[in-house]
mmCIF file of C-alpha atoms in Angstrom:
data_model
loop_
_atom_site.group_PDB
_atom_site.id
_atom_site.type_symbol
_atom_site.label_atom_id
_atom_site.label_comp_id
_atom_site.label_asym_id
_atom_site.label_seq_id
_atom_site.Cartn_x
_atom_site.Cartn_y
_atom_site.Cartn_z
ATOM 1 C CA MET A 1 20.440 -41.140 -19.580
ATOM 2 C CA SER A 2 23.182 -38.339 -20.054
ATOM 3 C CA GLY A 3 23.188 -35.889 -22.699
ATOM 4 C CA PRO A 4 26.068 -35.356 -24.697
ATOM 5 C CA GLY A 5 27.705 -32.813 -22.806
ATOM 6 C CA GLY A 6 27.718 -35.557 -19.574
ATOM 7 C CA GLY A 7 24.976 -33.791 -17.821
ATOM 8 C CA ARG A 8 21.407 -35.057 -17.408
ATOM 9 C CA PRO A 9 18.688 -32.864 -18.897
ATOM 10 C CA GLY A 10 16.196 -32.535 -16.288
ATOM 11 C CA LEU A 11 18.911 -31.291 -13.613
ATOM 12 C CA ALA A 12 20.162 -28.720 -16.045
ATOM 13 C CA ALA A 13 16.443 -27.518 -16.822
ATOM 14 C CA SER A 14 15.811 -27.327 -13.084
ATOM 15 C CA PHE A 15 19.117 -25.261 -12.522
ATOM 16 C CA PHE A 16 17.626 -22.637 -15.663
ATOM 17 C CA ILE A 17 14.157 -22.499 -14.271
ATOM 18 C CA VAL A 18 15.717 -21.672 -10.708
ATOM 19 C CA GLY A 19 17.936 -19.111 -12.194
ATOM 20 C CA MET A 20 15.156 -17.528 -13.824
ATOM 21 C CA LEU A 21 13.409 -17.190 -10.676
ATOM 22 C CA VAL A 22 16.066 -15.898 -8.605
ATOM 23 C CA GLY A 23 16.849 -13.242 -11.642
ATOM 24 C CA VAL A 24 13.028 -12.144 -11.475
ATOM 25 C CA GLY A 25 12.953 -11.933 -7.590
ATOM 26 C CA VAL A 26 15.980 -9.463 -7.423
ATOM 27 C CA ALA A 27 14.722 -7.395 -10.389
ATOM 28 C CA THR A 28 11.663 -6.723 -8.833
ATOM 29 C CA SER A 29 12.848 -6.487 -5.261
ATOM 30 C CA GLY A 30 10.826 -4.281 -2.950
ATOM 31 C CA PHE A 31 13.544 -2.055 -1.549
ATOM 32 C CA VAL A 32 15.542 -0.855 -4.800
ATOM 33 C CA LEU A 33 14.065 -1.348 -8.134
ATOM 34 C CA PHE A 34 15.650 -0.326 -11.417
ATOM 35 C CA GLU A 35 13.650 -0.186 -14.269
ATOM 36 C CA ARG A 36 14.405 1.077 -17.988
ATOM 37 C CA ALA A 37 13.301 4.978 -18.816
ATOM 38 C CA ARG A 38 13.338 6.840 -21.901
ATOM 39 C CA GLY A 39 15.379 9.220 -20.583
ATOM 40 C CA ARG A 40 17.861 10.080 -23.165
ATOM 41 C CA ASP A 41 17.312 12.148 -26.211
ATOM 42 C CA ASP A 42 18.873 9.424 -28.641
ATOM 43 C CA GLY A 43 16.398 7.446 -27.641
ATOM 44 C CA ARG A 44 18.340 4.745 -25.666
ATOM 45 C CA ALA A 45 17.040 3.148 -22.459
ATOM 46 C CA GLN A 46 18.498 4.529 -19.284
ATOM 47 C CA ARG A 47 18.252 2.928 -15.933
ATOM 48 C CA ARG A 48 16.144 4.639 -13.181
ATOM 49 C CA LEU A 49 16.216 3.719 -9.586
ATOM 50 C CA VAL A 50 13.219 3.516 -7.960
ATOM 51 C CA LEU A 51 12.907 3.421 -4.041
ATOM 52 C CA LYS A 52 9.408 3.063 -2.563
ATOM 53 C CA LEU A 53 8.384 5.034 0.485
ATOM 54 C CA GLY A 54 5.390 4.303 2.801
ATOM 55 C CA HIS A 55 3.716 5.997 5.479
ATOM 56 C CA GLY A 56 0.422 6.451 7.307
ATOM 57 C CA LEU A 57 -0.265 10.392 6.977
ATOM 58 C CA ASP A 58 -2.626 12.035 5.210
ATOM 59 C CA THR A 59 -1.488 13.848 1.467
ATOM 60 C CA GLY A 60 -2.440 17.203 3.505
ATOM 61 C CA HIS A 61 -0.181 16.785 5.982
ATOM 62 C CA PRO A 62 2.996 18.842 6.112
ATOM 63 C CA VAL A 63 5.314 15.934 6.801
ATOM 64 C CA HIS A 64 3.869 14.209 3.422
ATOM 65 C CA GLU A 65 4.524 17.510 1.597
ATOM 66 C CA ALA A 66 8.009 17.358 2.911
ATOM 67 C CA MET A 67 8.585 13.681 1.650
ATOM 68 C CA GLN A 68 7.282 14.839 -1.593
ATOM 69 C CA PHE A 69 9.464 17.822 -1.492
ATOM 70 C CA LEU A 70 12.531 15.404 -1.066
ATOM 71 C CA ALA A 71 11.324 13.364 -3.907
ATOM 72 C CA ASP A 72 11.244 16.055 -6.075
ATOM 73 C CA ARG A 73 14.886 17.464 -5.273
ATOM 74 C CA LEU A 74 16.286 13.885 -5.536
ATOM 75 C CA ALA A 75 14.858 13.656 -9.008
ATOM 76 C CA GLU A 76 16.375 16.902 -9.936
ATOM 77 C CA LYS A 77 19.871 16.292 -8.294
ATOM 78 C CA SER A 78 20.028 12.923 -10.251
ATOM 79 C CA ALA A 79 18.198 14.022 -13.527
ATOM 80 C CA GLY A 80 15.715 11.541 -13.202
ATOM 81 C CA GLY A 81 17.839 8.606 -12.524
ATOM 82 C CA MET A 82 16.639 8.221 -8.866
ATOM 83 C CA VAL A 83 12.709 8.313 -8.144
ATOM 84 C CA ILE A 84 11.091 7.978 -4.909
ATOM 85 C CA GLU A 85 7.575 6.475 -5.332
ATOM 86 C CA ILE A 86 5.410 7.510 -2.253
ATOM 87 C CA PHE A 87 2.529 5.544 -0.921
ATOM 88 C CA PRO A 88 0.692 7.556 1.879
ATOM 89 C CA ASN A 89 -2.425 6.918 3.888
ATOM 90 C CA GLY A 90 -1.392 3.508 5.706
ATOM 91 C CA GLN A 91 -1.421 1.736 2.011
ATOM 92 C CA LEU A 92 1.238 -0.116 3.117
ATOM 93 C CA GLY A 93 0.719 -0.968 6.901
ATOM 94 C CA SER A 94 0.956 0.874 9.948
ATOM 95 C CA GLU A 95 4.057 2.669 11.096
ATOM 96 C CA THR A 96 5.056 -0.614 12.559
ATOM 97 C CA GLU A 97 4.431 -2.669 9.849
ATOM 98 C CA CYS A 98 6.215 -0.302 7.481
ATOM 99 C CA ILE A 99 9.315 -0.396 9.511
ATOM 100 C CA GLU A 100 9.304 -4.255 9.855
ATOM 101 C CA GLN A 101 9.117 -4.116 5.983
ATOM 102 C CA VAL A 102 12.072 -1.727 5.601
ATOM 103 C CA GLN A 103 14.334 -4.091 7.642
ATOM 104 C CA ARG A 104 13.496 -6.888 5.653
ATOM 105 C CA GLY A 105 13.969 -5.107 2.402
ATOM 106 C CA ALA A 106 10.276 -5.254 1.355
ATOM 107 C CA LEU A 107 10.197 -1.273 1.236
ATOM 108 C CA ALA A 108 13.248 1.099 0.874
ATOM 109 C CA MET A 109 12.078 3.936 3.285
ATOM 110 C CA THR A 110 9.389 4.956 5.586
ATOM 111 C CA LYS A 111 8.498 7.573 7.924
ATOM 112 C CA SER A 112 7.993 6.923 11.675
ATOM 113 C CA SER A 113 7.495 8.871 14.853
ATOM 114 C CA THR A 114 10.233 8.085 17.162
ATOM 115 C CA ALA A 115 7.589 6.793 19.542
ATOM 116 C CA PRO A 116 7.099 3.176 17.802
ATOM 117 C CA LEU A 117 10.528 3.324 16.676
ATOM 118 C CA GLU A 118 11.856 2.721 19.866
ATOM 119 C CA GLY A 119 10.536 -0.721 20.001
ATOM 120 C CA PHE A 120 13.370 -1.161 17.333
ATOM 121 C CA VAL A 121 15.996 1.100 18.661
ATOM 122 C CA PRO A 122 15.476 1.359 22.134
ATOM 123 C CA GLU A 123 17.692 4.344 22.436
ATOM 124 C CA MET A 124 15.103 6.686 20.975
ATOM 125 C CA ALA A 125 12.776 6.542 23.900
ATOM 126 C CA VAL A 126 14.831 9.338 25.153
ATOM 127 C CA VAL A 127 13.064 11.598 22.806
ATOM 128 C CA GLY A 128 9.552 10.646 24.057
ATOM 129 C CA ILE A 129 10.518 11.325 28.080
ATOM 130 C CA PRO A 130 7.738 13.907 28.724
ATOM 131 C CA TYR A 131 8.604 17.706 29.739
ATOM 132 C CA LEU A 132 12.755 16.795 29.067
ATOM 133 C CA PHE A 133 13.001 19.424 26.286
ATOM 134 C CA ARG A 134 13.009 22.884 27.813
ATOM 135 C CA ASP A 135 11.629 24.350 24.516
ATOM 136 C CA GLY A 136 11.540 23.834 20.860
ATOM 137 C CA GLU A 137 14.938 25.526 20.158
ATOM 138 C CA HIS A 138 16.554 23.071 23.053
ATOM 139 C CA LEU A 139 15.010 20.203 21.576
ATOM 140 C CA TRP A 140 16.428 21.198 17.868
ATOM 141 C CA ARG A 141 19.527 22.110 19.200
ATOM 142 C CA VAL A 142 20.020 18.335 20.450
ATOM 143 C CA LEU A 143 18.346 16.737 17.459
ATOM 144 C CA GLU A 144 20.954 18.613 15.022
ATOM 145 C CA GLY A 145 23.925 17.972 17.051
ATOM 146 C CA PRO A 146 26.048 14.943 18.328
ATOM 147 C CA ILE A 147 23.120 13.444 20.346
ATOM 148 C CA GLY A 148 20.416 13.544 17.622
ATOM 149 C CA ARG A 149 23.264 12.528 14.937
ATOM 150 C CA GLY A 150 24.029 9.317 17.062
ATOM 151 C CA LEU A 151 20.390 8.431 17.420
ATOM 152 C CA LEU A 152 19.897 8.718 13.606
ATOM 153 C CA ARG A 153 22.809 5.789 13.091
ATOM 154 C CA ALA A 154 21.458 3.781 16.352
ATOM 155 C CA GLY A 155 19.406 1.611 14.573
ATOM 156 C CA GLU A 156 21.849 0.353 11.681
ATOM 157 C CA GLY A 157 22.284 -2.979 13.503
ATOM 158 C CA GLN A 158 18.378 -3.411 13.253
ATOM 159 C CA GLY A 159 18.760 -2.489 9.530
ATOM 160 C CA LEU A 160 17.748 1.101 9.699
ATOM 161 C CA ARG A 161 19.435 4.157 9.044
ATOM 162 C CA GLY A 162 17.873 7.593 9.966
ATOM 163 C CA LEU A 163 18.161 10.115 7.146
ATOM 164 C CA CYS A 164 16.850 13.506 9.141
ATOM 165 C CA TYR A 165 14.199 14.372 11.701
ATOM 166 C CA TYR A 166 11.078 16.237 10.741
ATOM 167 C CA ASP A 167 8.934 18.579 13.149
ATOM 168 C CA ALA A 168 6.020 16.688 14.677
ATOM 169 C CA GLY A 169 5.371 19.790 17.150
ATOM 170 C CA SER A 170 4.257 19.166 20.886
ATOM 171 C CA ARG A 171 1.448 16.146 21.578
ATOM 172 C CA SER A 172 -1.085 17.246 23.906
ATOM 173 C CA PHE A 173 -4.376 15.607 25.070
ATOM 174 C CA TYR A 174 -7.832 16.074 23.286
ATOM 175 C CA THR A 175 -10.862 14.524 24.572
ATOM 176 C CA ILE A 176 -14.455 13.947 23.881
ATOM 177 C CA ASP A 177 -16.730 15.186 26.715
ATOM 178 C CA ARG A 178 -14.548 16.720 29.287
ATOM 179 C CA PRO A 179 -11.233 18.795 29.281
ATOM 180 C CA VAL A 180 -7.809 17.663 30.926
ATOM 181 C CA LEU A 181 -6.632 20.768 32.738
ATOM 182 C CA SER A 182 -4.476 18.774 35.299
ATOM 183 C CA PRO A 183 -3.327 15.231 35.971
ATOM 184 C CA ASP A 184 -6.456 14.564 37.914
ATOM 185 C CA ASP A 185 -8.712 15.187 34.863
ATOM 186 C CA LEU A 186 -7.404 12.013 33.417
ATOM 187 C CA SER A 187 -8.225 9.611 36.256
ATOM 188 C CA GLY A 188 -10.827 7.133 34.526
ATOM 189 C CA LEU A 189 -10.043 8.140 30.880
ATOM 190 C CA LYS A 190 -8.925 5.628 28.439
ATOM 191 C CA ILE A 191 -6.382 7.821 26.209
ATOM 192 C CA ARG A 192 -5.158 6.398 23.099
ATOM 193 C CA VAL A 193 -1.625 6.166 22.857
ATOM 194 C CA GLN A 194 1.073 5.091 20.084
ATOM 195 C CA PRO A 195 2.650 1.632 20.527
ATOM 196 C CA SER A 196 5.322 2.842 22.817
ATOM 197 C CA ARG A 197 6.362 1.959 26.342
ATOM 198 C CA THR A 198 7.269 5.568 26.882
ATOM 199 C CA ALA A 199 3.836 6.619 25.817
ATOM 200 C CA LEU A 200 2.178 4.334 27.938
ATOM 201 C CA GLU A 201 4.036 5.152 31.011
ATOM 202 C CA THR A 202 3.674 8.713 30.738
ATOM 203 C CA VAL A 203 -0.132 8.430 30.499
ATOM 204 C CA GLU A 204 -0.122 6.276 33.528
ATOM 205 C CA ALA A 205 1.725 8.516 35.567
ATOM 206 C CA LEU A 206 -0.053 11.293 34.809
ATOM 207 C CA GLY A 207 -3.630 9.147 36.124
ATOM 208 C CA GLY A 208 -5.119 7.992 33.000
ATOM 209 C CA SER A 209 -5.664 4.390 30.916
ATOM 210 C CA PRO A 210 -3.373 4.390 28.344
ATOM 211 C CA THR A 211 -4.991 2.214 25.184
ATOM 212 C CA PRO A 212 -2.559 1.586 22.382
ATOM 213 C CA ILE A 213 -4.470 1.909 18.904
ATOM 214 C CA PRO A 214 -3.484 1.925 15.367
ATOM 215 C CA PHE A 215 -3.583 5.848 14.411
ATOM 216 C CA GLY A 216 -5.709 4.529 11.202
ATOM 217 C CA GLU A 217 -8.218 2.844 13.358
ATOM 218 C CA LEU A 218 -8.709 5.771 16.108
ATOM 219 C CA TYR A 219 -11.471 7.886 14.247
ATOM 220 C CA THR A 220 -13.651 4.999 14.929
ATOM 221 C CA ALA A 221 -12.460 4.131 18.148
ATOM 222 C CA LEU A 222 -13.330 7.737 19.045
ATOM 223 C CA ALA A 223 -16.629 7.882 17.642
ATOM 224 C CA GLN A 224 -17.603 4.424 19.105
ATOM 225 C CA ARG A 225 -16.399 5.816 22.352
ATOM 226 C CA LEU A 226 -13.975 2.637 22.533
ATOM 227 C CA VAL A 227 -11.460 5.297 24.123
ATOM 228 C CA ASP A 228 -12.511 8.755 25.697
ATOM 229 C CA GLY A 229 -9.427 10.819 24.423
ATOM 230 C CA ALA A 230 -6.128 10.888 22.348
ATOM 231 C CA GLU A 231 -3.082 12.744 22.618
ATOM 232 C CA ASN A 232 -1.262 14.496 19.422
ATOM 233 C CA ASN A 233 0.083 17.590 17.779
ATOM 234 C CA PRO A 234 -2.502 20.145 16.115
ATOM 235 C CA PRO A 235 -1.984 19.289 12.266
ATOM 236 C CA SER A 236 -2.586 15.822 13.020
ATOM 237 C CA VAL A 237 -5.860 16.346 15.048
ATOM 238 C CA LEU A 238 -7.249 18.318 12.114
ATOM 239 C CA THR A 239 -6.011 16.137 9.118
ATOM 240 C CA SER A 240 -7.262 12.806 11.198
ATOM 241 C CA ARG A 241 -10.810 14.667 11.694
ATOM 242 C CA HIS A 242 -10.848 13.916 15.154
ATOM 243 C CA ALA A 243 -11.872 17.295 15.671
ATOM 244 C CA GLU A 244 -15.415 16.287 14.726
ATOM 245 C CA VAL A 245 -15.514 14.029 17.727
ATOM 246 C CA CYS A 246 -13.306 15.544 20.372
ATOM 247 C CA LYS A 247 -14.541 19.057 21.475
ATOM 248 C CA HIS A 248 -11.930 19.684 24.165
ATOM 249 C CA TYR A 249 -8.067 20.325 23.199
ATOM 250 C CA ALA A 250 -5.835 20.791 26.283
ATOM 251 C CA LEU A 251 -2.233 22.336 25.192
ATOM 252 C CA ASP A 252 -0.086 20.462 27.987
ATOM 253 C CA GLU A 253 2.165 19.671 25.479
ATOM 254 C CA HIS A 254 3.584 16.857 27.681
ATOM 255 C CA SER A 255 6.098 15.290 24.785
ATOM 256 C CA ALA A 256 7.606 16.847 21.678
ATOM 257 C CA VAL A 257 8.391 13.565 19.510
ATOM 258 C CA PRO A 258 9.617 14.128 16.219
ATOM 259 C CA ASP A 259 9.285 12.136 13.250
ATOM 260 C CA VAL A 260 12.391 10.237 11.479
ATOM 261 C CA LEU A 261 13.123 9.641 7.782
ATOM 262 C CA LEU A 262 14.041 6.009 7.559
ATOM 263 C CA ILE A 263 15.872 4.167 4.969
ATOM 264 C CA GLY A 264 16.800 0.181 4.927
ATOM 265 C CA THR A 265 20.296 -0.245 5.551
ATOM 266 C CA ARG A 266 20.297 -2.837 2.586
ATOM 267 C CA ALA A 267 18.754 -0.123 0.186
ATOM 268 C CA TRP A 268 21.627 2.293 1.627
ATOM 269 C CA GLU A 269 24.318 -0.061 1.210
ATOM 270 C CA ALA A 270 23.216 -0.774 -2.753
ATOM 271 C CA LEU A 271 23.170 3.167 -3.359
ATOM 272 C CA SER A 272 26.624 4.495 -4.857
ATOM 273 C CA PRO A 273 28.212 7.378 -3.042
ATOM 274 C CA ILE A 274 27.238 9.837 -5.545
ATOM 275 C CA GLN A 275 23.284 8.582 -4.946
ATOM 276 C CA ARG A 276 23.875 8.660 -1.114
ATOM 277 C CA ARG A 277 25.036 12.073 -1.141
ATOM 278 C CA TRP A 278 22.022 13.156 -3.664
ATOM 279 C CA LEU A 279 19.633 11.403 -0.894
ATOM 280 C CA GLN A 280 21.072 12.948 2.068
ATOM 281 C CA GLU A 281 21.026 16.919 0.556
ATOM 282 C CA ALA A 282 17.674 16.057 -0.741
ATOM 283 C CA ALA A 283 16.768 14.957 3.106
ATOM 284 C CA ASP A 284 18.220 18.084 4.704
ATOM 285 C CA GLU A 285 16.690 20.356 2.421
ATOM 286 C CA SER A 286 13.204 19.025 2.847
ATOM 287 C CA VAL A 287 13.742 19.389 6.957
ATOM 288 C CA ALA A 288 14.300 23.286 6.547
ATOM 289 C CA TYR A 289 11.075 23.194 4.040
ATOM 290 C CA GLN A 290 8.920 21.054 6.418
ATOM 291 C CA ARG A 291 9.699 23.101 9.534
ATOM 292 C CA GLU A 292 8.189 26.309 7.650
ATOM 293 C CA LEU A 293 5.199 24.099 6.599
ATOM 294 C CA TRP A 294 4.963 23.020 10.227
ATOM 295 C CA ALA A 295 4.985 26.306 12.003
ATOM 296 C CA ARG A 296 2.148 27.738 9.305
ATOM 297 C CA ALA A 297 0.399 24.370 9.840
ATOM 298 C CA THR A 298 0.046 24.294 13.405
ATOM 299 C CA ALA A 299 -1.519 27.849 13.620
ATOM 300 C CA GLU A 300 -4.087 27.267 10.843
ATOM 301 C CA ALA A 301 -5.048 23.874 12.362
ATOM 302 C CA LEU A 302 -5.609 25.563 16.121
ATOM 303 C CA ALA A 303 -7.636 28.211 14.264
ATOM 304 C CA GLU A 304 -9.388 25.771 12.057
ATOM 305 C CA ILE A 305 -10.543 23.130 14.877
ATOM 306 C CA GLU A 306 -11.572 25.904 17.154
ATOM 307 C CA ARG A 307 -13.818 27.256 14.245
ATOM 308 C CA GLN A 308 -15.237 23.485 14.199
ATOM 309 C CA GLY A 309 -16.269 23.980 17.681
ATOM 310 C CA VAL A 310 -13.229 22.555 19.897
ATOM 311 C CA THR A 311 -12.336 24.632 22.878
ATOM 312 C CA ILE A 312 -8.538 24.992 23.345
ATOM 313 C CA HIS A 313 -7.153 24.924 26.817
ATOM 314 C CA ARG A 314 -3.728 26.073 27.887
ATOM 315 C CA PRO A 315 -3.639 24.406 31.452
ATOM 316 C CA ASP A 316 -0.603 24.973 33.517
ATOM 317 C CA ARG A 317 1.939 22.888 32.436
ATOM 318 C CA SER A 318 4.139 22.381 35.744
ATOM 319 C CA LEU A 319 1.155 20.493 37.036
ATOM 320 C CA PHE A 320 1.610 17.654 34.662
ATOM 321 C CA ALA A 321 5.587 18.007 34.478
ATOM 322 C CA SER A 322 5.824 17.523 38.520
ATOM 323 C CA ARG A 323 3.884 14.400 38.306
ATOM 324 C CA VAL A 324 6.154 12.855 35.792
ATOM 325 C CA GLU A 325 9.374 13.876 37.186
ATOM 326 C CA PRO A 326 9.961 10.039 38.620
ATOM 327 C CA MET A 327 9.966 9.089 35.322
ATOM 328 C CA HIS A 328 13.077 10.600 34.638
ATOM 329 C CA ARG A 329 14.730 9.016 37.694
ATOM 330 C CA GLU A 330 13.541 5.565 36.724
ATOM 331 C CA TYR A 331 16.186 5.578 33.964
ATOM 332 C CA LEU A 332 19.081 6.061 36.236
ATOM 333 C CA GLY A 333 22.039 3.788 35.161
ATOM 334 C CA THR A 334 20.875 3.189 31.811
ATOM 335 C CA ALA A 335 21.695 3.999 28.425
ATOM 336 C CA VAL A 336 18.584 6.313 27.850
ATOM 337 C CA GLY A 337 19.378 7.582 31.701
ATOM 338 C CA ASP A 338 22.703 8.603 30.216
ATOM 339 C CA LEU A 339 21.439 10.225 27.399
ATOM 340 C CA ILE A 340 18.531 12.110 29.480
ATOM 341 C CA GLU A 341 21.566 13.679 31.532
ATOM 342 C CA GLN A 342 23.365 14.673 28.172
ATOM 343 C CA ILE A 343 20.039 16.494 26.978
ATOM 344 C CA LYS A 344 19.855 18.201 30.080
ATOM 345 C CA GLN A 345 22.973 19.609 30.419
ATOM 346 C CA ALA A 346 23.181 20.590 26.658
ATOM 347 C CA GLU A 347 22.973 24.345 26.017
#
């Protein structure tokens, strides 16, 4: 039976309920959340934009501290109108899971090493090629130049936009029982690696058995001897407490994969031009702050893990570099191979 306006009451009610649900869904969207905050002296409510950022690092890690610096600077620039809520320690999932959440809009931002990121942005694999960069200065000239800027934009088709790079130092092998002084010492050892084809191929080329394990599960895996060792930078070895289990750290420095601060393209496009400018400026400022923190944290971490009974070894890097040289040639004729040549030629 029709109502006075010619429509059916049941149908109208259904449309009303659906509309209410859609409205609630939009209002509580994970990647960009607007909330009402008392931000004005006259008592009127002011809209505040909240961006959720999830990552897997400890709160004492220099990269986490840099992201907190970013959040503080963004709040200052926007006069409190833009807020970044940080969820550390893997509260929202592993690096890969957080990237996937950013892609589908359940999360606005995340921090990822370039190693797992290469599964989403294949060009990122170039940064993990072992012994590609001559030194730290060469690495940062490339990352801050046209090649690095291009890589930050390479994932936009996959819903990911890079804002900046954070220094993650050089990755080296740490083991439970015996040191890795040459590639031959990796024979028979199960080494935890990130979920990255390049990381897998690197350990295989050096003679070890690569074993992908989520970082949050690695301490238990080492303690139970499910793996014989892993590879990472000094601050991460310290803050993860892996030095309690692994008593040999060999600074072969086979790769220098940075961290990348990511925002979902949907979250980015939802920002106004001025909001984008504030966010990018705050990110750039956090990079300079983080690199200072990183240099200090690396020196302090090496001293502390040595105090905890870890023997620091400094093997001949050329022994390792010569063993992985064939990996560089395997990329000939590919997009990554072209980037390898550009990086080698970069001054």
